[in-house]
CSV table of C-alpha atoms in Angstrom, one decimal:
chain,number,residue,atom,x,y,z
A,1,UNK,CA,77.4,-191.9,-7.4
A,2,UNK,CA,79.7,-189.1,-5.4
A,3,UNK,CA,80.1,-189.2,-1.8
A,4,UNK,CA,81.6,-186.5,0.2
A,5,UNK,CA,83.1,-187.2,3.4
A,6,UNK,CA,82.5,-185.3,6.6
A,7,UNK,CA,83.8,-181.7,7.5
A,8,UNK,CA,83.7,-178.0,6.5
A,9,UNK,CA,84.0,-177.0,2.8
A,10,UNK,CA,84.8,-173.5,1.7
A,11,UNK,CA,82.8,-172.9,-1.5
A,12,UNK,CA,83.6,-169.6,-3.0
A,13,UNK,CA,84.7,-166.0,-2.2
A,14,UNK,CA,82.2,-163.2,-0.9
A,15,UNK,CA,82.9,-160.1,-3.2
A,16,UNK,CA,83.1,-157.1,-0.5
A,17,UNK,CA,84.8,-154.9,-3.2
A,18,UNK,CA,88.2,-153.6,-3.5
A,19,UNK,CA,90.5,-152.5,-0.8
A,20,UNK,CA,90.0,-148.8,-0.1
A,21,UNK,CA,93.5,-147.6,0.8
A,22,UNK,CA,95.7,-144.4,1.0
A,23,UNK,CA,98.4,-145.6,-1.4
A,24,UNK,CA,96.5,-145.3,-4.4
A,25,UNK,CA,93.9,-142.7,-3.0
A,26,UNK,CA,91.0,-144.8,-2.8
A,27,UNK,CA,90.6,-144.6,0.9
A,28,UNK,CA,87.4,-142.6,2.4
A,29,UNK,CA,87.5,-139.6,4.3
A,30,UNK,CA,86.9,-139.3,7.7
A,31,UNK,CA,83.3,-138.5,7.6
A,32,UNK,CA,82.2,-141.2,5.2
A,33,UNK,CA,80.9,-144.5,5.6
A,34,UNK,CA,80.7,-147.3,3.3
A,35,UNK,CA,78.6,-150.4,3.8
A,36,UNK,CA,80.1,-154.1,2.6
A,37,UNK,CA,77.5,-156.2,1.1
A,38,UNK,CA,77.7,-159.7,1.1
A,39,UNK,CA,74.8,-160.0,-1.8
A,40,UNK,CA,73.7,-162.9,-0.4
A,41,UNK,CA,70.2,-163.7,1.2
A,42,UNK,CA,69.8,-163.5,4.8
A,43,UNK,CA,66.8,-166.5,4.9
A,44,UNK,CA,70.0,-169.2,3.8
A,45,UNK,CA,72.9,-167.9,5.4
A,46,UNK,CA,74.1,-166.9,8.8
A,47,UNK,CA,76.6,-164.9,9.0
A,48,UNK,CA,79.9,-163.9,10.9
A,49,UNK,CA,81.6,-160.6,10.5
A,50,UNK,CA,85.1,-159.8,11.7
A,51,UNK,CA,87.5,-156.7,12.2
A,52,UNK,CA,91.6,-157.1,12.0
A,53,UNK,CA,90.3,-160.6,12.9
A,54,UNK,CA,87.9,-160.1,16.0
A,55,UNK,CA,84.8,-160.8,15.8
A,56,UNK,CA,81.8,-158.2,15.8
A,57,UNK,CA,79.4,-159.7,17.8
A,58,UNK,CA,76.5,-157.3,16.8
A,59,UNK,CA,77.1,-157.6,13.3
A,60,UNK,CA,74.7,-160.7,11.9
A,61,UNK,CA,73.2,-160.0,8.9
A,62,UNK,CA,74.3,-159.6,5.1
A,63,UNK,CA,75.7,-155.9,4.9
A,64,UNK,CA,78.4,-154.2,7.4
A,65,UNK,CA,78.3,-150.2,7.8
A,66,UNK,CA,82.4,-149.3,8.2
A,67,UNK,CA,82.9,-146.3,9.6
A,68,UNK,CA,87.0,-147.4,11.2
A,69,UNK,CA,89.8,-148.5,9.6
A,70,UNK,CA,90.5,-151.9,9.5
A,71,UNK,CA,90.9,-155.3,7.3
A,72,UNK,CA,87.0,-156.5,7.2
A,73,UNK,CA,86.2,-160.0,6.4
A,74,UNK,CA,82.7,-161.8,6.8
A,75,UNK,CA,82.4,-165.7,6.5
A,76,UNK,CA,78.3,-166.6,4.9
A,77,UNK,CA,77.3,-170.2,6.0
A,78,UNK,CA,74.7,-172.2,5.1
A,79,UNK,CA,72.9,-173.5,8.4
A,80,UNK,CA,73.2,-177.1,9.6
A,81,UNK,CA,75.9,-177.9,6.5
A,82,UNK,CA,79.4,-177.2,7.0
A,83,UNK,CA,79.6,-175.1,3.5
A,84,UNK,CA,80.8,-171.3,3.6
A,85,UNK,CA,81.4,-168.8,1.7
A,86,UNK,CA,84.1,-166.0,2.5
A,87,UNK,CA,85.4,-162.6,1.9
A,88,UNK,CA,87.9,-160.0,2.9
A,89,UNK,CA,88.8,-156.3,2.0
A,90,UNK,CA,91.0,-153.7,3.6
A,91,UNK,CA,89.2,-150.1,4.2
A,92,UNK,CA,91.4,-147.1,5.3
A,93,UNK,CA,90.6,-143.9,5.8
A,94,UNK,CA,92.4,-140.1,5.0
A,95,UNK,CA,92.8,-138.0,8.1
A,96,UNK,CA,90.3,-136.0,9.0
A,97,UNK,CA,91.4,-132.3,7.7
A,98,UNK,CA,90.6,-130.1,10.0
A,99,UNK,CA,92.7,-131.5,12.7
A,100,UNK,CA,95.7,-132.3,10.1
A,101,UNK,CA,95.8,-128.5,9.6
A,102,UNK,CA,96.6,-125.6,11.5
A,103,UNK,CA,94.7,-122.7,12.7
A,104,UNK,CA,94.0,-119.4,11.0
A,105,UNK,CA,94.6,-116.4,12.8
A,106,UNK,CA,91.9,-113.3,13.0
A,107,UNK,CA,93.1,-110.2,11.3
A,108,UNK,CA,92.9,-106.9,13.3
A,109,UNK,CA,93.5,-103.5,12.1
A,110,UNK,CA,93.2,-100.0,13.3
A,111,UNK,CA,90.8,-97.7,11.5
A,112,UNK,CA,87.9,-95.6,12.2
A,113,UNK,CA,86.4,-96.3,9.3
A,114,UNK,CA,85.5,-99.9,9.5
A,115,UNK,CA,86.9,-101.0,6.7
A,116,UNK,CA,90.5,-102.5,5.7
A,117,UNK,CA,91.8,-104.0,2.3
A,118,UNK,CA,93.1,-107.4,4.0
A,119,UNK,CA,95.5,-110.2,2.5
A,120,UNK,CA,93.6,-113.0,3.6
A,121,UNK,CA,96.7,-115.2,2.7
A,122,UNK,CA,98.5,-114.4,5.3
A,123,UNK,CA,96.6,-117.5,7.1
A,124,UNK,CA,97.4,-120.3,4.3
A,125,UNK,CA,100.9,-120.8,5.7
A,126,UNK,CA,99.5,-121.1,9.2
A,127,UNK,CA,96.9,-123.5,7.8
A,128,UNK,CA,99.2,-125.4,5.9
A,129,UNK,CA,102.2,-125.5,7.8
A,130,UNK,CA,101.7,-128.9,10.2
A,131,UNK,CA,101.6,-130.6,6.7
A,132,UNK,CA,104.1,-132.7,5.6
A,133,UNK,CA,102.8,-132.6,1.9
A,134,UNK,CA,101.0,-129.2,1.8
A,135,UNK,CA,101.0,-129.4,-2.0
A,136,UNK,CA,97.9,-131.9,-1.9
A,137,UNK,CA,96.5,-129.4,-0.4
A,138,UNK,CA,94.2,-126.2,-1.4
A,139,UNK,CA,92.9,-123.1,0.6
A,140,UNK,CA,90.0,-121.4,-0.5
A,141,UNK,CA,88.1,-118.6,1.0
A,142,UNK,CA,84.6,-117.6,1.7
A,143,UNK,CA,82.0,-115.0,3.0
A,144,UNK,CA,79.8,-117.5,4.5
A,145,UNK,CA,80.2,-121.7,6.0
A,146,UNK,CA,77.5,-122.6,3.2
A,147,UNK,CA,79.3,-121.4,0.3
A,148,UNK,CA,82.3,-122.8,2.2
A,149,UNK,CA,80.8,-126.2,2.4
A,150,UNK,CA,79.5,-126.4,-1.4
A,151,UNK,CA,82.6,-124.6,-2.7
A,152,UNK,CA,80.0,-121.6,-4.1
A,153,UNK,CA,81.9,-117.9,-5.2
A,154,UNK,CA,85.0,-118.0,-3.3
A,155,UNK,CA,86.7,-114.7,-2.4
A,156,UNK,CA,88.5,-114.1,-5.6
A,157,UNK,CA,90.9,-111.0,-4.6
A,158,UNK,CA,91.9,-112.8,-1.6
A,159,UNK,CA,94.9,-111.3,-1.7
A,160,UNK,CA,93.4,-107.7,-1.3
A,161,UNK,CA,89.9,-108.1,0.2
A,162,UNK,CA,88.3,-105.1,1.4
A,163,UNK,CA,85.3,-106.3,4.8
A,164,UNK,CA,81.7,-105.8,3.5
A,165,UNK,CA,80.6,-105.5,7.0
A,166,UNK,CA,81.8,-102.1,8.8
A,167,UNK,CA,84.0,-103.4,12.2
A,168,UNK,CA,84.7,-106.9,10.4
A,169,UNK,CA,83.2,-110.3,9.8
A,170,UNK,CA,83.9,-113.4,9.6
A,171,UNK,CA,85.6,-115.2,6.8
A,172,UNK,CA,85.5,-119.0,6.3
A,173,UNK,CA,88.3,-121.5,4.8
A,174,UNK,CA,87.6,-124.4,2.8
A,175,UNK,CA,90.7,-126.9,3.1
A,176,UNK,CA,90.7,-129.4,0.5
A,177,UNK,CA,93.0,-132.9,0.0
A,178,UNK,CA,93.2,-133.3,-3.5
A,179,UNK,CA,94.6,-136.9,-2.7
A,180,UNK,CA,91.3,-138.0,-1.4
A,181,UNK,CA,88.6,-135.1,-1.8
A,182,UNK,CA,88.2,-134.5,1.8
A,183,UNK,CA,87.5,-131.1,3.1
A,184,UNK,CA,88.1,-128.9,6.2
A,185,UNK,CA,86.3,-125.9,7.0
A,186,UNK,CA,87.8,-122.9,9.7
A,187,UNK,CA,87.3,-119.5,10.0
A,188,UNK,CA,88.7,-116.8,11.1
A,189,UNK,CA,87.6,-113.2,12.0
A,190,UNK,CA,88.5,-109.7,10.4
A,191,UNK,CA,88.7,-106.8,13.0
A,192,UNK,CA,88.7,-103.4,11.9
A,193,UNK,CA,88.7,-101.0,14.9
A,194,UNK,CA,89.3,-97.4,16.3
A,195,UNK,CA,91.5,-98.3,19.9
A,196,UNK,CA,93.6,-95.4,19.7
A,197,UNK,CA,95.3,-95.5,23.1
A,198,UNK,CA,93.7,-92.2,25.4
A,199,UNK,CA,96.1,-91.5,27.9
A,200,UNK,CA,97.7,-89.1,30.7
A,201,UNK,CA,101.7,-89.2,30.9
A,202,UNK,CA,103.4,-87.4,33.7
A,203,UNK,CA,104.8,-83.5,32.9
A,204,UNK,CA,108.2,-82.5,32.0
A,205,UNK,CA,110.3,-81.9,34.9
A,206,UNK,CA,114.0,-81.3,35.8
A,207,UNK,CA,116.0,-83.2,37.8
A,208,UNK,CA,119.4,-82.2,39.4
A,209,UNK,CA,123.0,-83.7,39.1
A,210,UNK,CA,122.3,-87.7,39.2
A,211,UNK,CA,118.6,-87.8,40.3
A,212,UNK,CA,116.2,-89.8,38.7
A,213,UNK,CA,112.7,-89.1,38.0
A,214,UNK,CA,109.6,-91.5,37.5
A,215,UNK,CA,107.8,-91.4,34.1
A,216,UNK,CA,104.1,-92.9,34.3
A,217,UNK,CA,101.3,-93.4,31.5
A,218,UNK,CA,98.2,-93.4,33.3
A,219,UNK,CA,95.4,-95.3,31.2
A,220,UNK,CA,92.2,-93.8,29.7
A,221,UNK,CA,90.7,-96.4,27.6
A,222,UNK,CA,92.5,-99.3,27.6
A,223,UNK,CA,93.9,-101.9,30.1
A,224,UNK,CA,97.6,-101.6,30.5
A,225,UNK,CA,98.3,-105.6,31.5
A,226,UNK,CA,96.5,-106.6,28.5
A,227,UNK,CA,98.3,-109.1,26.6
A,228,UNK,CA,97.4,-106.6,23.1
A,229,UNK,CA,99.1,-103.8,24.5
A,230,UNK,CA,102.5,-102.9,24.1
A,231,UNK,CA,105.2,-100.2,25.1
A,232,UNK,CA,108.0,-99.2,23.5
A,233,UNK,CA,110.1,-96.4,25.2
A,234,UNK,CA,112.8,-94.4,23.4
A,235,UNK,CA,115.4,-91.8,24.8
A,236,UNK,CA,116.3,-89.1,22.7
A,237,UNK,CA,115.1,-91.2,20.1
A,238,UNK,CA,116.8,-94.6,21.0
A,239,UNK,CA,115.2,-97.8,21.6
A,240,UNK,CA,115.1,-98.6,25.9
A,241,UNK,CA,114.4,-101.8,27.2
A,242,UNK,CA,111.3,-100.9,29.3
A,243,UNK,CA,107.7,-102.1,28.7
A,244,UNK,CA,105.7,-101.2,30.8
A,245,UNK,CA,103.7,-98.2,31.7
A,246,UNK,CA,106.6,-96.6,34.4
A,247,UNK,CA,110.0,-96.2,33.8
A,248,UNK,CA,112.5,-94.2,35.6
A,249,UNK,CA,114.8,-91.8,34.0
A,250,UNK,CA,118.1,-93.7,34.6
A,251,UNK,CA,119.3,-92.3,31.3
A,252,UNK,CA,119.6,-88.9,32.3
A,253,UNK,CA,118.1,-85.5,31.2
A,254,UNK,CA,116.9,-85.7,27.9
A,255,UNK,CA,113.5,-86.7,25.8
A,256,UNK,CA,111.4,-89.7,26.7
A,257,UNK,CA,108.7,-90.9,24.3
A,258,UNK,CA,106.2,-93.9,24.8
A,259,UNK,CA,104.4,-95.7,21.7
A,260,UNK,CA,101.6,-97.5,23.0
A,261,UNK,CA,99.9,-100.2,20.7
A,262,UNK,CA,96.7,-101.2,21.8
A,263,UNK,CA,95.1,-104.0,19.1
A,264,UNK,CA,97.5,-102.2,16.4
A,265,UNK,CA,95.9,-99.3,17.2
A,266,UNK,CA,99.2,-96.6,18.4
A,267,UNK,CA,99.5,-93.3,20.0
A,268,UNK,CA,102.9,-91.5,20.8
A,269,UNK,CA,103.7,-89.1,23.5
């Protein structure tokens, strides 16, 4: 005959899997789960789950859903005999893409028309460049967030896309780790406008020996404090330092010219 003493026996490992980490690009992205399964039957065990060694008090049965990072380990005992099983695994996750990467810019141009041949590549550098390994990295682009999402006909001559939608449209970006799988989608919108600046700009007049004069634009279609609109002021063809919509003629007798640029849209007077 055998006889066992009193006290607690550990009787075997609980297979949770293997560790899920980012050094050997197992980990999960940031939108998937993954649930740990114990395999064992709930009507002989109770059971105890823990995260980086605190205990989950909700979690009681056979099977964890992770959706953190964090070591996991679950201890299975049989009730009213001090006999356990036990298991642990590690579970880390990439980070989520789309806050990882930077943000695409819209694309405005002036033309009456509608339409514009665009460089859409212009935003992959924006995208890319809060990346400290950008080569793990590809940009993709898209017409619409479904074909985004399933990676369905990207935009092949991204480098010279011409808008199917007179006035612009949106186009969508599909960021993808190649480390992990895990993908980002932004957008971005293309802007394809007629904002020629209209405007009245004060006569040609003389002025006598060191007199200065006032030069004003006076607005027709545009809003002269807007952040998209610029002046740039020459004098007899050199640059001046003014930009905004008055200047006085400090300079002297001679030519003033104005290029306003309103959206990239300009007009010179």
């Amino acid at each position: 005959a055998v006889f066992l003493g009193g006290g607690s026996f550990d009787i075997g490992d609980v297979d949770l899997g293997g560790d899920l980490l980012l050094t050997d690009g197992t980990a999960l992205c940031d939108e998937e789960s993954i649930t740990l399964n114990t395999g064992l039957d709930p009507n002989n065990f109770t059971f105890v789950w823990e995260k980086d060694d605190v205990v989950i008090p909700t979690a009681t049965g056979p099977t964890l859903v992770v959706t953190e990072p964090g070591v996991y380990s679950v201890v299975a005992s049989f009730p009213n005999i001090s006999c356990s099983y036990q298991g642990e695994v590690t579970i880390e996750f990439f980070p989520n893409v789309e806050d990882v990467t930077g943000e695409p810019a819209d694309l405005t141009y002036c033309d009456a028309s509608g339409f514009h041949a665009f460089d859409l590549t212009v935003n992959t550098d924006a995208i890319l460049a809060p990346l400290t390994d950008p080569d793990a990295y590809t940009v993709d682009y898209y017409l619409t967030e479904a074909n985004a999402l399933g990676d369905i006909d990207p935009i092949v001559n991204f480098t010279n896309f011409t808008n199917t939608i007179a006035g612009g449209q949106t186009i969508y970006v599909r960021i993808l780790n190649q480390e992990g799988g895990c993908v980002g989608i932004k957008s971005f919108d293309l802007i394809i406008q007629d904002l020629t600046p209209e405007f009245d700009i004060t006569d040609d007049f003389a002025v006598c020996g060191t007199e200065v004069g006032t030069i004003t634009v006076t607005p027709i279609n545009f809003d002269p404090t807007s952040p998209d609109v610029g002046f740039v002021w020459t004098f007899n063809g050199n640059p001046l330092p003014d930009t905004g919509a008055t200047i006085t003629t400090t300079q002297g007798p001679g030519a003033y010219q104005v290029t306003i640029n309103n959206t990239e849209c300009t007009a010179t007077a």
